[in-house]
mmCIF file of C-alpha atoms in Angstrom:
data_model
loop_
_atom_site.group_PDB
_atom_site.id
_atom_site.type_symbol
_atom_site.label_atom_id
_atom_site.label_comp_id
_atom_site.label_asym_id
_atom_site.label_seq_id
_atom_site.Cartn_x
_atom_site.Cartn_y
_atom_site.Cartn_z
ATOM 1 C CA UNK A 1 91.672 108.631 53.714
ATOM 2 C CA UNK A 2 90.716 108.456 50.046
ATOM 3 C CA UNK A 3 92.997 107.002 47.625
ATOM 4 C CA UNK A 4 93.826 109.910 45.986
ATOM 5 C CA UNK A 5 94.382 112.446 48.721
ATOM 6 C CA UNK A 6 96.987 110.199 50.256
ATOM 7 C CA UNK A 7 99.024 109.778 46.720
ATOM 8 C CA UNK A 8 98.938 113.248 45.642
ATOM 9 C CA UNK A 9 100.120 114.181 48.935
ATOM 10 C CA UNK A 10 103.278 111.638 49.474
ATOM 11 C CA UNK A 11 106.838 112.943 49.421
ATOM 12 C CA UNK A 12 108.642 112.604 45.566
ATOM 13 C CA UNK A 13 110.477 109.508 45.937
ATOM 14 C CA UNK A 14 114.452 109.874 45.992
ATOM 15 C CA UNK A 15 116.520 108.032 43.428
ATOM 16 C CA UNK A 16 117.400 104.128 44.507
ATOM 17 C CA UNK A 17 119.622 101.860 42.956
ATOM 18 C CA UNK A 18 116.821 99.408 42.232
ATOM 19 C CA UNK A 19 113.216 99.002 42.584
ATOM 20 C CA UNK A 20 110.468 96.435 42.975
ATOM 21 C CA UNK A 21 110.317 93.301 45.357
ATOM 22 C CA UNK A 22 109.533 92.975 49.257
ATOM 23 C CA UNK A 23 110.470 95.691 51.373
ATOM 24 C CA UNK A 24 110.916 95.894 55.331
ATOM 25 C CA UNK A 25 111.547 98.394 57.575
ATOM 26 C CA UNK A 26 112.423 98.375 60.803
ATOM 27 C CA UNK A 27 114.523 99.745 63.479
ATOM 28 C CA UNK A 28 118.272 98.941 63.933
ATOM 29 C CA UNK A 29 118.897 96.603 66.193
ATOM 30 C CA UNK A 30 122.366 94.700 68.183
ATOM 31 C CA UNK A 31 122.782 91.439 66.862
ATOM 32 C CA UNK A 32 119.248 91.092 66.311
ATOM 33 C CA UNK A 33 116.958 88.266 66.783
ATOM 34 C CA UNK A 34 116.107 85.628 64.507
ATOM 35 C CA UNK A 35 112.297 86.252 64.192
ATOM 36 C CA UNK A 36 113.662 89.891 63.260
ATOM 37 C CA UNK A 37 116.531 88.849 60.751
ATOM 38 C CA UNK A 38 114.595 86.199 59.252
ATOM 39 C CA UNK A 39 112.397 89.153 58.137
ATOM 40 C CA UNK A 40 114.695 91.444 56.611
ATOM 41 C CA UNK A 41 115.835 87.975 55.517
ATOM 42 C CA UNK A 42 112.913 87.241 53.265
ATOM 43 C CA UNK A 43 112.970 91.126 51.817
ATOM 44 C CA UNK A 44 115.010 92.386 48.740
ATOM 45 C CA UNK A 45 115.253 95.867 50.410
ATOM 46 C CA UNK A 46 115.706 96.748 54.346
ATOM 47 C CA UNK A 47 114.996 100.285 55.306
ATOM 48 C CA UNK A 48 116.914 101.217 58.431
ATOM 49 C CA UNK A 49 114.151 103.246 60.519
ATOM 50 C CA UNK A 50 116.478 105.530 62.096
ATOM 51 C CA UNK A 51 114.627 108.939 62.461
ATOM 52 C CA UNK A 52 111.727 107.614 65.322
ATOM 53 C CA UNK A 53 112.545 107.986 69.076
ATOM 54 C CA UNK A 54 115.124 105.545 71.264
ATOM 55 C CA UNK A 55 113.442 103.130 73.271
ATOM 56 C CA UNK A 56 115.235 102.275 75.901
ATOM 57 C CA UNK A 57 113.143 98.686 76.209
ATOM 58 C CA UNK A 58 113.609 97.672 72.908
ATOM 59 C CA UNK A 59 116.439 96.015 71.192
ATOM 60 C CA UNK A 60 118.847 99.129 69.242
ATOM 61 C CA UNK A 61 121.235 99.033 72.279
ATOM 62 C CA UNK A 62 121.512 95.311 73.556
ATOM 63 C CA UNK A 63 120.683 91.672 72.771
ATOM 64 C CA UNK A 64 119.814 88.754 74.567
ATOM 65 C CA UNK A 65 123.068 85.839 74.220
ATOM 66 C CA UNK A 66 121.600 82.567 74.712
ATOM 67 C CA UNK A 67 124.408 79.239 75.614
ATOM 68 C CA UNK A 68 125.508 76.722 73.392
ATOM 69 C CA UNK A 69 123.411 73.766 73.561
ATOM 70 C CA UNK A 70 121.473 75.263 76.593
ATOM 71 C CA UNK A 71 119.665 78.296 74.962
ATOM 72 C CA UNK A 72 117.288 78.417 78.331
ATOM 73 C CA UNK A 73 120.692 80.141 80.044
ATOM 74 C CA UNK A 74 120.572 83.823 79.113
ATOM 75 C CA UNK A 75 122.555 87.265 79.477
ATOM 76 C CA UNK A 76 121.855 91.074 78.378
ATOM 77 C CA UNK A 77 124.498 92.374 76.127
ATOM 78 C CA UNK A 78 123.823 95.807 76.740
ATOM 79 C CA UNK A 79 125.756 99.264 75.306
ATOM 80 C CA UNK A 80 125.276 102.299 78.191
ATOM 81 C CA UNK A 81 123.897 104.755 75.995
ATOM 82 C CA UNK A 82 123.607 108.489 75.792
ATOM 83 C CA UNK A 83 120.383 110.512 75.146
ATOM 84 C CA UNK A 84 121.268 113.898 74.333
ATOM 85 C CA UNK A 85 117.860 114.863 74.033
ATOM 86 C CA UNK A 86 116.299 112.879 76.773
ATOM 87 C CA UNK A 87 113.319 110.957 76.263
ATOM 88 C CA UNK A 88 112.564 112.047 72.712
ATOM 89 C CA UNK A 89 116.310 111.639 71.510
ATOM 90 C CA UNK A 90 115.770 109.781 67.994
ATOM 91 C CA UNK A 91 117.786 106.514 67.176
ATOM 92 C CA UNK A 92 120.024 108.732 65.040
ATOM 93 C CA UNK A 93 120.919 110.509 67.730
ATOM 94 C CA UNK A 94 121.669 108.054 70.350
ATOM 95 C CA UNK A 95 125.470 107.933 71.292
ATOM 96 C CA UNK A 96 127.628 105.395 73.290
ATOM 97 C CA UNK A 97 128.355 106.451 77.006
ATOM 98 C CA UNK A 98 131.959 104.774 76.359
ATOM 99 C CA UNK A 99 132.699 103.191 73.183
ATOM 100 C CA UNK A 100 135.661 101.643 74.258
ATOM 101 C CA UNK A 101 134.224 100.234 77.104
ATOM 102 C CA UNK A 102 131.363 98.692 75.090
ATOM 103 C CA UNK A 103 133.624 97.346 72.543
ATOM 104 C CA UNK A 104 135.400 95.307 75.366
ATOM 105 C CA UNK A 105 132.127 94.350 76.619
ATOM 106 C CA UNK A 106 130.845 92.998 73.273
ATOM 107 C CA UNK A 107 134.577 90.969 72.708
ATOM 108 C CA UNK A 108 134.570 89.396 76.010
ATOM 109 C CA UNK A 109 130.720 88.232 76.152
ATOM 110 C CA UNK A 110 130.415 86.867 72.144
ATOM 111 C CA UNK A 111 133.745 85.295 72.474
ATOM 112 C CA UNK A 112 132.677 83.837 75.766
ATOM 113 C CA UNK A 113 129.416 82.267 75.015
ATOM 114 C CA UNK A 114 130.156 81.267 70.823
ATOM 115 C CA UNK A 115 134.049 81.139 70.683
ATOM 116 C CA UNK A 116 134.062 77.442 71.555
ATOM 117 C CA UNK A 117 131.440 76.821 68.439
ATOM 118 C CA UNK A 118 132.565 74.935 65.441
ATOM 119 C CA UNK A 119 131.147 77.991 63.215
ATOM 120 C CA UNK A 120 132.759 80.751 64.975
ATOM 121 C CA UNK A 121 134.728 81.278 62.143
ATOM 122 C CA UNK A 122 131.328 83.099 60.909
ATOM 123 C CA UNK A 123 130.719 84.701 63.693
ATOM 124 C CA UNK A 124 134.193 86.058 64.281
ATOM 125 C CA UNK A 125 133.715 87.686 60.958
ATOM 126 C CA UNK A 126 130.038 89.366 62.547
ATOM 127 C CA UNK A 127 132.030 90.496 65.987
ATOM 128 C CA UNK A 128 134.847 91.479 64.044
ATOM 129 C CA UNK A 129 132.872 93.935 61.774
ATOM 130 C CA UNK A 130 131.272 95.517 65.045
ATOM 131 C CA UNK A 131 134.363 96.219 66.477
ATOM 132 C CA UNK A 132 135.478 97.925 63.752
ATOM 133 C CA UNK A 133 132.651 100.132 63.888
ATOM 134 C CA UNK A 134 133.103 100.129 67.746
ATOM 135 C CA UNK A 135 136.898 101.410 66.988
ATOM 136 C CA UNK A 136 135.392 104.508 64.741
ATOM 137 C CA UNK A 137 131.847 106.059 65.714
ATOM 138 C CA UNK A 138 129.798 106.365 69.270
ATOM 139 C CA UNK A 139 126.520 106.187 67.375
ATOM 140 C CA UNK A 140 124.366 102.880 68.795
ATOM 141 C CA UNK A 141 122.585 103.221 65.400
ATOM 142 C CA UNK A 142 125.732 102.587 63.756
ATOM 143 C CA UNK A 143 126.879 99.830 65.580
ATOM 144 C CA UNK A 144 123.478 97.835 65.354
ATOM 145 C CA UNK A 145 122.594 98.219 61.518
ATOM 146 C CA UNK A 146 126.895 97.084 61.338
ATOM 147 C CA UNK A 147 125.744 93.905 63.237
ATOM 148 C CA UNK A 148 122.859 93.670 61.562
ATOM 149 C CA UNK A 149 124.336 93.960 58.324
ATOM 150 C CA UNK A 150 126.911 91.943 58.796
ATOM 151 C CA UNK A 151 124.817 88.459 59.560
ATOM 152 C CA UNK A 152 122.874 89.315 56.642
ATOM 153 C CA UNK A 153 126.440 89.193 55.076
ATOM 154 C CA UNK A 154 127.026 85.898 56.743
ATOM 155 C CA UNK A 155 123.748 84.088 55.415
ATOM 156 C CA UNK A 156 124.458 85.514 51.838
ATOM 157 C CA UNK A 157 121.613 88.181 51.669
ATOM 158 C CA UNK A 158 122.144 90.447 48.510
ATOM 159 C CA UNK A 159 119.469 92.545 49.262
ATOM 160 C CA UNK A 160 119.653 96.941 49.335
ATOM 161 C CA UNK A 161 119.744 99.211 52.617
ATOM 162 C CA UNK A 162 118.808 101.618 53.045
ATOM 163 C CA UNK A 163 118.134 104.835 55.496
ATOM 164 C CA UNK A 164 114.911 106.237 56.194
ATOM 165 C CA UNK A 165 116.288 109.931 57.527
ATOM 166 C CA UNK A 166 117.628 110.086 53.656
ATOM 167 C CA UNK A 167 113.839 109.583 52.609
ATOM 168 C CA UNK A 168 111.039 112.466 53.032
ATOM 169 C CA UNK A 169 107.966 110.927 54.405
ATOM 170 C CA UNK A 170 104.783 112.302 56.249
ATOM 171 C CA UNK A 171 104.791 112.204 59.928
ATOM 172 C CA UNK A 172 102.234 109.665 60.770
ATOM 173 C CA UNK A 173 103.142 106.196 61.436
ATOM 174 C CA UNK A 174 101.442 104.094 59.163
ATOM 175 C CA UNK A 175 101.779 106.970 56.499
ATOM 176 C CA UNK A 176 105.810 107.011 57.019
ATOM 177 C CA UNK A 177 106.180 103.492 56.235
ATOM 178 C CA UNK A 178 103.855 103.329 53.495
ATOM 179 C CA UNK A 179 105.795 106.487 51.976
ATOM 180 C CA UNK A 180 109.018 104.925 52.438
ATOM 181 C CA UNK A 181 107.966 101.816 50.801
ATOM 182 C CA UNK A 182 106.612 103.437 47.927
ATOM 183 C CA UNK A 183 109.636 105.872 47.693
ATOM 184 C CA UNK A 184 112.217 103.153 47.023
ATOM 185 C CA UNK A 185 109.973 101.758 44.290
ATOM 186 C CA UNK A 186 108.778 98.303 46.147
ATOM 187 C CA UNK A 187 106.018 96.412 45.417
ATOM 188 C CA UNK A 188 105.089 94.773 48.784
ATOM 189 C CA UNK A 189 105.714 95.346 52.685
ATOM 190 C CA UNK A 190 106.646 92.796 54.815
ATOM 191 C CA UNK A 191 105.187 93.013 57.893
ATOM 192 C CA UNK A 192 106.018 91.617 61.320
ATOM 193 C CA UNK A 193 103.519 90.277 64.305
ATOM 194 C CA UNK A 194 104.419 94.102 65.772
ATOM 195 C CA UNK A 195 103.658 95.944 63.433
ATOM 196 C CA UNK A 196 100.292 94.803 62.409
ATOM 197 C CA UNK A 197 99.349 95.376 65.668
ATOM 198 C CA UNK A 198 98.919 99.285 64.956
ATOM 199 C CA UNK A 199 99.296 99.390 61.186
ATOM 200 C CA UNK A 200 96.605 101.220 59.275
ATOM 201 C CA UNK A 201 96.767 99.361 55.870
ATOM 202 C CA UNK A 202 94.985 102.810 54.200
ATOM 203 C CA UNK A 203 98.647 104.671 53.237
ATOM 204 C CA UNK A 204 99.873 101.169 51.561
ATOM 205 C CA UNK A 205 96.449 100.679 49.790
ATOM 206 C CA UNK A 206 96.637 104.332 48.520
ATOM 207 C CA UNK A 207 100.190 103.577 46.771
ATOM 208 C CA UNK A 208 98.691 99.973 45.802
ATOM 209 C CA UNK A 209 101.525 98.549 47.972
ATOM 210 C CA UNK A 210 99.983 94.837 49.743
ATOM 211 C CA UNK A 211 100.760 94.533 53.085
ATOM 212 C CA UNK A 212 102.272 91.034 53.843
ATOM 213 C CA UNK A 213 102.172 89.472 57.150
ATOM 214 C CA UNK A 214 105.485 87.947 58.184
ATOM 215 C CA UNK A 215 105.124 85.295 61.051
ATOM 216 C CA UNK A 216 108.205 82.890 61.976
ATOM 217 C CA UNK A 217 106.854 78.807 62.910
ATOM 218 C CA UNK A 218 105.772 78.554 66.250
ATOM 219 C CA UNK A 219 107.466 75.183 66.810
ATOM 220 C CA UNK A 220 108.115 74.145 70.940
ATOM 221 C CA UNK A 221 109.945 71.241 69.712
ATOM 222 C CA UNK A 222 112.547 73.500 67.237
ATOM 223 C CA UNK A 223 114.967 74.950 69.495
ATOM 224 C CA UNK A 224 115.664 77.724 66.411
ATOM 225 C CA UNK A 225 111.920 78.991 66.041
ATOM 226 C CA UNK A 226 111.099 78.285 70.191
ATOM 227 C CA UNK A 227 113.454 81.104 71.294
ATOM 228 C CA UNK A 228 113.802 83.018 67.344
ATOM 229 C CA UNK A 229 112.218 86.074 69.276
ATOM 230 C CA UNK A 230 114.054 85.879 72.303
ATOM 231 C CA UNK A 231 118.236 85.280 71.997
ATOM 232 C CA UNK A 232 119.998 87.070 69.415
ATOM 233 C CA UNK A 233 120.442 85.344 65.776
ATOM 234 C CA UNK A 234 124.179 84.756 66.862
ATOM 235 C CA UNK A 235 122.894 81.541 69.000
ATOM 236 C CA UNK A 236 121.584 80.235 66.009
ATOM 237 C CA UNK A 237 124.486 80.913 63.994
ATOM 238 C CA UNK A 238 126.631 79.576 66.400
ATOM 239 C CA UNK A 239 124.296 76.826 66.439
ATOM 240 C CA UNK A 240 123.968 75.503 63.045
ATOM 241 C CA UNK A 241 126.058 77.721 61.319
ATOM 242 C CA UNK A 242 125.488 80.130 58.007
ATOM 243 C CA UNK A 243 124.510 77.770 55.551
ATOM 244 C CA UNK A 244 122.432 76.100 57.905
ATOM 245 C CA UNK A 245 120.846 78.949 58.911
ATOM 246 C CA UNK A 246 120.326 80.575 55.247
ATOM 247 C CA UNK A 247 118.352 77.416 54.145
ATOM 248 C CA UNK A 248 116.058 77.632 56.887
ATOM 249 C CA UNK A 249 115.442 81.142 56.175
ATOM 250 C CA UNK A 250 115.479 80.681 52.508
ATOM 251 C CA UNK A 251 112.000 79.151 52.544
ATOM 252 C CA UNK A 252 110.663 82.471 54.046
ATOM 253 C CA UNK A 253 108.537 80.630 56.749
ATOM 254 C CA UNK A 254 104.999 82.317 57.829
ATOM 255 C CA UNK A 255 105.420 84.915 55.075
ATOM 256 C CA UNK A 256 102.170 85.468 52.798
ATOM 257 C CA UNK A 257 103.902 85.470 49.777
ATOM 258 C CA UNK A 258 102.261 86.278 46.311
#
């Protein structure tokens, strides 16, 4: 698509709070996974891809808990969830078959496998903000950008969120996240291993936004990048704990950064 077709025909950006810096976007997920927090990590701005359709594979409605010093031993934490649209129900729209059941179930199973941590004082405070939002709202999207949130919280990110249903973008793919990016004023977009499987670099080239790759180590003999995109970041905060955790991440490992 040429370079000026694609511009004149983005979406006028909204107003943001701040512009510039590294920009990710990506789905909302429970307690996500290191290889996925240590993205949003790295950016100055996480847009919360909302408005795309539920999959019921993928990580919005459950994480993988991994054991204290045995991260090899593994359990689903999974919310029953609601389509109300069936197979094309968007994340948005995604609601909690029984909130209160699910907020027992998240309790039980994080206090089970971290509460005997020496940092669960940081990870109380994580649980402890979910089941807030467990105690107000049925919406899964909710629930998993609070967790998400709130272990960005615990590592000391100061970075913006934002939502990408409050953001008009065109309807292709690679197009919507290029729009997005260039809405909110960044300069880059961080890009996971996923992603550039499909991405179409074109949209980002149009708004002269450089697509970084973001890669985590692959390390088989550092338990905390061996299973960073398997078990859900609270094993490694239980682990090593926040500041720990936030130095590792601080040097933005695998990210080709300008």
């Amino acid at each position: 698509m040429p370079t000026s077709t694609a511009a004149s025909s983005a979406p006028e950006p909204p107003h943001v709070s701040s512009s510039g810096g590294l920009c990710a976007i990506h789905q909302p997920n429970l307690f996500p996974r290191l290889s996925t927090l240590a993205k949003l990590f790295a950016a100055d701005r996480w847009i919360v891809l909302t408005d795309v359709q539920f999959a019921q594979r993928d990580f919005q409605h459950r994480a993988r808990l991994a054991a204290l010093g045995d991260p090899g031993r593994q359990q689903w934490l999974t919310l029953p969830t609601h389509l109300p649209h069936g197979r094309p129900t968007l994340i948005s729209q995604a609601r909690l078959v029984d909130p209160c059941r699910s907020r027992r179930t998240v309790e039980l199973l994080v206090r089970q496998y971290y509460g005997r941590s020496r940092h669960w004082g940081a990870v109380r405070e994580v649980l402890e903000a979910v089941l807030d939002t467990l105690d107000t709202s049925e919406c899964v999207a909710g629930v998993a950008k609070t967790s998400t949130i709130a272990l960005l919280a615990a590592l000391g990110w100061s970075g913006e969120v934002l939502d990408s249903s409050e953001i008009p973008t065109r309807q292709n793919r690679s197009e919507r996240l290029a729009d997005l990016a260039a809405a909110t004023g960044s300069t880059h977009y961080l890009c996971g291993p996923g992603g550039l499987r499909y991405l179409d670099v074109g949209p980002f080239d149009a708004h002269g936004i450089p697509v970084l790759p973001f890669h985590t180590p692959v390390d088989a003999d550092d338990p905390l990048w061996q299973w960073s995109r398997w078990t859900s970041s609270l094993w490694a905060l239980s682990e090593i704990g926040p500041g720990a955790l936030a130095n590792r991440l601080a040097a933005r490992p695998g990210a080709a950064l300008p």
